Coordinates of N, CA, C and O in Angstrom, one line a residue:
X1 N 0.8 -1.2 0.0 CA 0.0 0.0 0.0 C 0.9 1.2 0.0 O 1.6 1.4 1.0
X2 N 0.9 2.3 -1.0 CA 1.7 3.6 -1.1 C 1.2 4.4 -0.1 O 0.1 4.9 0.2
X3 N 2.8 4.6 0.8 CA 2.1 5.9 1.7 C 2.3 7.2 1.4 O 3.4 7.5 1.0
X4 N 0.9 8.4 1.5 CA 1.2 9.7 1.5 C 2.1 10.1 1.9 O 2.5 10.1 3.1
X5 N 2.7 10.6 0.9 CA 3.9 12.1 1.4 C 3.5 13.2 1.7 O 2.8 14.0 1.0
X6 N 4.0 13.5 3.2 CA 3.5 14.9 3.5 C 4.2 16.0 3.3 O 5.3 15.9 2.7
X7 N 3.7 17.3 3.6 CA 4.7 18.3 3.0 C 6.0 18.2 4.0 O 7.1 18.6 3.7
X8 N 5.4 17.6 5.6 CA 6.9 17.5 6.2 C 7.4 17.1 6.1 O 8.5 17.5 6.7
X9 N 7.4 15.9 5.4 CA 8.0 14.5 4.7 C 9.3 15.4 3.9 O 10.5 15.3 4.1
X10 N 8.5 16.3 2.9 CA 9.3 16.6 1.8 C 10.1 17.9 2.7 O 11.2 17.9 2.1
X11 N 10.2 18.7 3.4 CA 10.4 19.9 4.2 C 11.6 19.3 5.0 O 12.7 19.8 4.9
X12 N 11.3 17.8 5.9 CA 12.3 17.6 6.2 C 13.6 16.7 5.5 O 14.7 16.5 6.0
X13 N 13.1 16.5 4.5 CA 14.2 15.8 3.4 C 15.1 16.3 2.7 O 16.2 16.1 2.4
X14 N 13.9 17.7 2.4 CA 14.9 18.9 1.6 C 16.0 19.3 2.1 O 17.1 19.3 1.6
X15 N 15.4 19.9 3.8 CA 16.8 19.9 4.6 C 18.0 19.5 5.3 O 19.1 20.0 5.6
X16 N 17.3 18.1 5.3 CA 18.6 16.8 6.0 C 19.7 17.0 4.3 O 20.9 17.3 4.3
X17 N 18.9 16.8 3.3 CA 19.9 16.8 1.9 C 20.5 18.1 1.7 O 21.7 18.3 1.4
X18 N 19.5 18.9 1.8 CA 20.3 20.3 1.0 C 21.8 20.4 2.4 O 23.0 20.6 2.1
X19 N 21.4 20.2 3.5 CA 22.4 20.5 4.7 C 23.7 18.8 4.0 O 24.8 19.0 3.5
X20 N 23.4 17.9 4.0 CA 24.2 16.8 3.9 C 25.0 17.1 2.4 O 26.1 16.7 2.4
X21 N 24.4 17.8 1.1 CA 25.2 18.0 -0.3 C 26.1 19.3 0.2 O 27.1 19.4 -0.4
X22 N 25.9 20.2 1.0 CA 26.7 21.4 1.4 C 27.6 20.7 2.1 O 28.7 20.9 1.5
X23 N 27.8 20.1 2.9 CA 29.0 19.1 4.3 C 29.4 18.7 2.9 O 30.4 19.4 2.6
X24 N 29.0 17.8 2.0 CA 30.5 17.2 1.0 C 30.8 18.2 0.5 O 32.0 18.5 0.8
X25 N 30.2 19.2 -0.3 CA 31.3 20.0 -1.0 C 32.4 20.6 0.1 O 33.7 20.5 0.2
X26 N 31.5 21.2 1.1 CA 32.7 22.2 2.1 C 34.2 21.0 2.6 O 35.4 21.3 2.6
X27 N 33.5 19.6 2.9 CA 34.5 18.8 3.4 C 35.5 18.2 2.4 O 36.5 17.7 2.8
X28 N 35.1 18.4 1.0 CA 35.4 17.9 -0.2 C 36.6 19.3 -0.3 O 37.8 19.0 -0.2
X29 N 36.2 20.3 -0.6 CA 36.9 21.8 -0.8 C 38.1 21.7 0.5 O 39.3 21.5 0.2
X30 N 37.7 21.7 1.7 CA 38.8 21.7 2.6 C 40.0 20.7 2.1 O 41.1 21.1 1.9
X31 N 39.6 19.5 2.1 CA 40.2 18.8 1.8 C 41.5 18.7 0.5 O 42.6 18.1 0.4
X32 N 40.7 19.5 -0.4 CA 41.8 19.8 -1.3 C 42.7 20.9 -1.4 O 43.7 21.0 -2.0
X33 N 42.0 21.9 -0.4 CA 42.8 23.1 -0.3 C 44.2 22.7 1.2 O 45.1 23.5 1.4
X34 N 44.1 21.6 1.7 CA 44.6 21.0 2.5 C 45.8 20.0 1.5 O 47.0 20.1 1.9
X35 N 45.5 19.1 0.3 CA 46.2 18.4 -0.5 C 47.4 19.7 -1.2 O 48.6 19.7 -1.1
X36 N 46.7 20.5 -1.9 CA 47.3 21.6 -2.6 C 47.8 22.7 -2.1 O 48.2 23.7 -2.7
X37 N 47.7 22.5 -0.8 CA 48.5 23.4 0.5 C 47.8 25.1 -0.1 O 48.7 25.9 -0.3
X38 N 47.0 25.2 -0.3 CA 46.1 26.5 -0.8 C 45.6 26.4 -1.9 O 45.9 25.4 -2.6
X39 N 44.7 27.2 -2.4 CA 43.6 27.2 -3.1 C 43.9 28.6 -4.4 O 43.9 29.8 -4.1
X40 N 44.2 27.9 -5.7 CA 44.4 29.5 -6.6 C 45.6 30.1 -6.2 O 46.7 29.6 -6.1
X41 N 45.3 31.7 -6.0 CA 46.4 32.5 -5.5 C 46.7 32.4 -4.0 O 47.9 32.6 -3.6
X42 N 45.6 32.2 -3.2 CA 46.0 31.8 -2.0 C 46.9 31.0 -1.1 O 46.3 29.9 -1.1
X43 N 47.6 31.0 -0.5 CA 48.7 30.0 -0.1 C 47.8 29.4 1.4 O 47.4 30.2 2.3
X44 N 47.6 28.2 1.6 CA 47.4 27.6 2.6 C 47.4 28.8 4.0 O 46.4 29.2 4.6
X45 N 48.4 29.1 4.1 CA 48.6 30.1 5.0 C 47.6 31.3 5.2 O 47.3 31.7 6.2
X46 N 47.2 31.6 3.9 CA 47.4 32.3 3.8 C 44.8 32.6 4.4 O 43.9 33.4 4.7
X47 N 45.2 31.1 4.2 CA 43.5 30.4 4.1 C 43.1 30.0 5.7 O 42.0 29.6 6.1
X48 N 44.5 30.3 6.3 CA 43.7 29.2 7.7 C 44.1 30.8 9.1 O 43.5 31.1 10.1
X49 N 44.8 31.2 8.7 CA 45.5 32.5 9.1 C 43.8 33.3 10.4 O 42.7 33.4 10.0
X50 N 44.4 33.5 11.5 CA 43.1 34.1 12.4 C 43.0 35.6 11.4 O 41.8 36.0 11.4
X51 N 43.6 36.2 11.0 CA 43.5 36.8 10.1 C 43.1 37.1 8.9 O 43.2 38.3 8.4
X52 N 42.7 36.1 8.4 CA 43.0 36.4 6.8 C 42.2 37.0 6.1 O 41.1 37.1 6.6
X53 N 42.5 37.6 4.8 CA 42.0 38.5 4.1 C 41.2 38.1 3.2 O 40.6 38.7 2.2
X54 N 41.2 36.4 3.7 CA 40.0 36.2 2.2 C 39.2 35.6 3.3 O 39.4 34.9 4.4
X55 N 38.0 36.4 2.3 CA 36.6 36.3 2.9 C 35.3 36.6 2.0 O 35.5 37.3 1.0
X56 N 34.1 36.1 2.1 CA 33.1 35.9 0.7 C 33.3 38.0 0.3 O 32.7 38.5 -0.7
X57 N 33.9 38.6 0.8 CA 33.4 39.9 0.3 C 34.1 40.4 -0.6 O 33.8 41.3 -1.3
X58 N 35.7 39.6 -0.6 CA 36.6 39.6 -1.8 C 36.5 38.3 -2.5 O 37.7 37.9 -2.8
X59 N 35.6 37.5 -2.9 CA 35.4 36.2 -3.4 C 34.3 36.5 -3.8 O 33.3 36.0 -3.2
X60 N 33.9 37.2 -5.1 CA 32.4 37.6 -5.7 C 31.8 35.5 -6.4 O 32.7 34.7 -6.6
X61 N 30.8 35.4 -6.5 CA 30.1 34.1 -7.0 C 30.8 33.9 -8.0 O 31.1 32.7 -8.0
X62 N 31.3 34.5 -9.0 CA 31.7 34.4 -10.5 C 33.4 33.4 -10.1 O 33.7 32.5 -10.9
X63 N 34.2 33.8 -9.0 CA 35.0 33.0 -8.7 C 34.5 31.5 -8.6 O 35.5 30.9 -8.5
X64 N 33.4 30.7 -8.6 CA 33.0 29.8 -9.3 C 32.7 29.4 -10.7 O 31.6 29.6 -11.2
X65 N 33.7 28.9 -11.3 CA 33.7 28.9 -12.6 C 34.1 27.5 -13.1 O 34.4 26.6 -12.3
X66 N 34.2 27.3 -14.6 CA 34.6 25.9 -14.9 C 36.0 25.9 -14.5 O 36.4 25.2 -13.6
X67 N 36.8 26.7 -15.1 CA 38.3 26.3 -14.4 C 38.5 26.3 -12.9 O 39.3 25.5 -12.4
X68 N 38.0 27.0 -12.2 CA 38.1 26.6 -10.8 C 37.8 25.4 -10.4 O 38.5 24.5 -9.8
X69 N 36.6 25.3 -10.8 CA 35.9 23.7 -10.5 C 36.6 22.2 -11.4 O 37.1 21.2 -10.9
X70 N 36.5 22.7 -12.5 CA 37.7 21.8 -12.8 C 39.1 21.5 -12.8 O 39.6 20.5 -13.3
X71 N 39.5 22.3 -12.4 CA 41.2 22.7 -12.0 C 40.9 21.8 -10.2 O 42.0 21.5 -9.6
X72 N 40.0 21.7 -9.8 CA 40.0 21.2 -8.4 C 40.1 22.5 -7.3 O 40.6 22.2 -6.3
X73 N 39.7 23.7 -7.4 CA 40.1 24.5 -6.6 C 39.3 24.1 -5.2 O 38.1 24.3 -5.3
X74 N 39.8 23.8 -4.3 CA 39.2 24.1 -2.9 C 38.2 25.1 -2.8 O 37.1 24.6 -2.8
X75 N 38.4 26.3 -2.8 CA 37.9 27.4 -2.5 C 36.8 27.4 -2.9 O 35.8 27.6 -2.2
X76 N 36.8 27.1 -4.6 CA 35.5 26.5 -5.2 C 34.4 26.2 -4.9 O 33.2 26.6 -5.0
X77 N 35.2 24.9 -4.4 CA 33.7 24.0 -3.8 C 33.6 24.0 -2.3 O 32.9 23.1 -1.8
X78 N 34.2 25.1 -1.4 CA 33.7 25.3 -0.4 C 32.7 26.2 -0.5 O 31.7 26.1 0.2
X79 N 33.1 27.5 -1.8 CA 32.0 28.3 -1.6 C 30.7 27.6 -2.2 O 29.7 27.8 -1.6
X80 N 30.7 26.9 -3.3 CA 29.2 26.1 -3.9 C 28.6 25.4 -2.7 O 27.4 25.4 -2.6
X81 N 29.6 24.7 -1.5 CA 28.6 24.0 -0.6 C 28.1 25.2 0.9 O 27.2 24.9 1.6
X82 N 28.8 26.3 0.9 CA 28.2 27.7 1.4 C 26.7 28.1 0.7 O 25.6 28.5 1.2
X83 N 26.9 27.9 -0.7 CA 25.9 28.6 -1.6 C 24.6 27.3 -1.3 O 23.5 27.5 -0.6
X84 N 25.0 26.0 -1.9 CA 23.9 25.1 -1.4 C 23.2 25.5 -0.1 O 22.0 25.7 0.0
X85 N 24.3 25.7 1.1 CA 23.9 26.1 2.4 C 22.5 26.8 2.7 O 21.5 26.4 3.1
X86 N 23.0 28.0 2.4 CA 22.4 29.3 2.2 C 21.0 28.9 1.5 O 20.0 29.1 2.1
X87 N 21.1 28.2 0.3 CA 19.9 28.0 -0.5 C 19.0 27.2 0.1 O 17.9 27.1 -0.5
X88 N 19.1 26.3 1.3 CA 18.2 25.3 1.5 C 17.1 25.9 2.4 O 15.9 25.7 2.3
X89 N 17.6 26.7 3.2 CA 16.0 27.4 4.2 C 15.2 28.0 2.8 O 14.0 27.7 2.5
X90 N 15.9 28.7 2.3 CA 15.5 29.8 1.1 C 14.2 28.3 0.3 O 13.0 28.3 0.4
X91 N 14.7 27.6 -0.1 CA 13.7 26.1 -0.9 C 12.9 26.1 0.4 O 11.7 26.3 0.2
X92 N 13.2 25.9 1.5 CA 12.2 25.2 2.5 C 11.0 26.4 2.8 O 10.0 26.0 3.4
X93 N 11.0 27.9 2.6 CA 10.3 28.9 2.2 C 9.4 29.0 1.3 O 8.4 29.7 1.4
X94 N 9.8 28.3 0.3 CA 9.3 27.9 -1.5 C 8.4 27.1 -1.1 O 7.2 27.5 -1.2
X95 N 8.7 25.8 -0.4 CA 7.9 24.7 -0.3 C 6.8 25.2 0.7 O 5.7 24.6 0.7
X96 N 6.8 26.3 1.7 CA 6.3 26.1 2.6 C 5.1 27.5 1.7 O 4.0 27.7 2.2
X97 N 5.5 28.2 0.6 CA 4.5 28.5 0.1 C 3.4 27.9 -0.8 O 2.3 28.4 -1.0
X98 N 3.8 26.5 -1.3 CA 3.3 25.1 -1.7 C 2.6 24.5 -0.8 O 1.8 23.8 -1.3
X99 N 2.6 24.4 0.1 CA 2.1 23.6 1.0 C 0.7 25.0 1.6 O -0.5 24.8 1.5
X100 N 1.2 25.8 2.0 CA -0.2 26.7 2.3 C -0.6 26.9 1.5 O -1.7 27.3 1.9
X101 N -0.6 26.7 -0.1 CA -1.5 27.3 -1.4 C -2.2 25.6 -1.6 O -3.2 25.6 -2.3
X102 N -1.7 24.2 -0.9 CA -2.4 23.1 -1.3 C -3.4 23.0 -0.6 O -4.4 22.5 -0.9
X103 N -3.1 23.9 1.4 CA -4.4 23.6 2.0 C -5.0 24.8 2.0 O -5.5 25.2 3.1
X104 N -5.1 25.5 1.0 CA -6.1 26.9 0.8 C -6.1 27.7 1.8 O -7.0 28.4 2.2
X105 N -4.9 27.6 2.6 CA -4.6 28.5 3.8 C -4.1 30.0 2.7 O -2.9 30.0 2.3
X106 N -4.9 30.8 2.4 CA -4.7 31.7 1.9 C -3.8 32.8 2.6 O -2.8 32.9 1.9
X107 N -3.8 33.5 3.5 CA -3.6 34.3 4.6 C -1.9 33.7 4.8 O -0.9 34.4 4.6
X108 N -1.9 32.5 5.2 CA -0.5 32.4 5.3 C 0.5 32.1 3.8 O 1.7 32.3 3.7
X109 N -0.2 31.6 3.0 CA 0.7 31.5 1.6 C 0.5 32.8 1.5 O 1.7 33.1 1.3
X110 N -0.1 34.2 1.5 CA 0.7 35.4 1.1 C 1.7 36.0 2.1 O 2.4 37.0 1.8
X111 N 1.6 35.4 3.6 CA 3.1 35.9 3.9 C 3.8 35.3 3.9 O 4.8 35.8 4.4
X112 N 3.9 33.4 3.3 CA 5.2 33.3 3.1 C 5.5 33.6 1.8 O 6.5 33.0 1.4
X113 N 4.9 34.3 1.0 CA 5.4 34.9 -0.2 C 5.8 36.1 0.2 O 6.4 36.7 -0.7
X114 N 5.6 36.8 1.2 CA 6.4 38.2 1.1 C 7.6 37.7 2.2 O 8.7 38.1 2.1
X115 N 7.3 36.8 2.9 CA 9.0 36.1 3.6 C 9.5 35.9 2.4 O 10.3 36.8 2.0
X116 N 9.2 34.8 1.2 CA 10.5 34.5 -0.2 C 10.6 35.7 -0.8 O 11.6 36.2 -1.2
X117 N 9.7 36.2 -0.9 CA 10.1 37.9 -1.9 C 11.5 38.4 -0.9 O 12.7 38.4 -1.2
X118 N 10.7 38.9 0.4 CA 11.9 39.6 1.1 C 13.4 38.5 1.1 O 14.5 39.0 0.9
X119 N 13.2 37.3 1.4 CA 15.1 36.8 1.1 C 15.2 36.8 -0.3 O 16.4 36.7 -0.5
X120 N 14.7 37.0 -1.7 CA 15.0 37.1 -2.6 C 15.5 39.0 -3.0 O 16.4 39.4 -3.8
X121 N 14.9 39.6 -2.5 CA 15.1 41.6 -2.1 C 16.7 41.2 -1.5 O 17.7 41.6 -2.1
X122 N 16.8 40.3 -0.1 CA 17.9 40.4 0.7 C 19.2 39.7 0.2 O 20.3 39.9 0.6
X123 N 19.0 38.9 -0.6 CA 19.7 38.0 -1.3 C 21.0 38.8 -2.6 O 22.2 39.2 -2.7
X124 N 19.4 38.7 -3.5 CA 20.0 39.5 -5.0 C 19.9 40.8 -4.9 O 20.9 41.5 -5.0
X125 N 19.2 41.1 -4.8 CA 18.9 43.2 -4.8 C 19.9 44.0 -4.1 O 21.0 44.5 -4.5
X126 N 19.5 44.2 -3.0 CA 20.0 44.7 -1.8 C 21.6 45.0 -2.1 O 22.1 46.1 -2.2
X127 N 22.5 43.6 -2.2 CA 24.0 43.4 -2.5 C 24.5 44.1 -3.5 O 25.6 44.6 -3.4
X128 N 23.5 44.4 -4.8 CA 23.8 45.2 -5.8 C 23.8 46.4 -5.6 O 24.5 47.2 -6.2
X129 N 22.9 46.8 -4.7 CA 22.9 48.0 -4.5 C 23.8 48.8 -3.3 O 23.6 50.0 -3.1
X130 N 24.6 48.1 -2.6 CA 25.3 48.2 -1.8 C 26.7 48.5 -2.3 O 27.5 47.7 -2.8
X131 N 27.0 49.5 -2.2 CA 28.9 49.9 -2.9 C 29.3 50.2 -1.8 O 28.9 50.8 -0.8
X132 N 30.7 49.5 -2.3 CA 31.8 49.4 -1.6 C 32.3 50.6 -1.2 O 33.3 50.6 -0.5

């Protein structure tokens, strides 16, 4: 007999996965930035340092690219499994607008659509409009 899938079913799967594909890349990324004793221009040192100067605000998204990723860069795929990170509450927002529009809870599917509007404003918008 097929059992119903619930929306928590799917809410909590999204999360156990989107959280478990973020852990390989980051642990995957350390790891090579650990084999290659640093990542790109960065020297090992220069990555573990209480100090250091690399941080997501001098690492724009675009430093994910095919040569990084296929060159093996660490950095790479630590920030893709940061980005996965980041993206999985952002999906579990999505779904949780799906799930109030299936039980005609009207009233709450329009504020979790102005919650996803607003992390999509705070996300993409906002950052562009912010100068350095």
């Amino acid at each position: 007999m097929p059992r119903n899938i619930s929306f928590e079913d799917i809410i909590g799967w999204t999360l156990r996965v989107g959280v478990l594909i973020s852990a390989v890349f980051i642990i995957f990324g350390i790891g090579l930035i650990y084999v290659h004793r640093g990542a790109g221009i960065y020297t090992f040192k220069d990555l573990v340092a209480a100090n250091s100067p690399v941080n997501t605000s001098i690492l724009p998204v675009s430093y994910i690219n095919s040569r990084t990723v296929a060159g093996l860069n660490g950095l790479a795929y630590v920030l893709i499994g940061l980005i996965i990170l980041m993206a999985t509450p952002v999906i579990r927002v999505a779904i949780g607008i799906a799930q109030f529009a299936h039980e005609r809870n009207w009233l709450y599917t329009f504020i979790t659509a102005v919650v996803f509007m607003n992390l999509m404003l705070a996300i993409f918008v906002i950052p562009a409009l912010v100068v350095k």
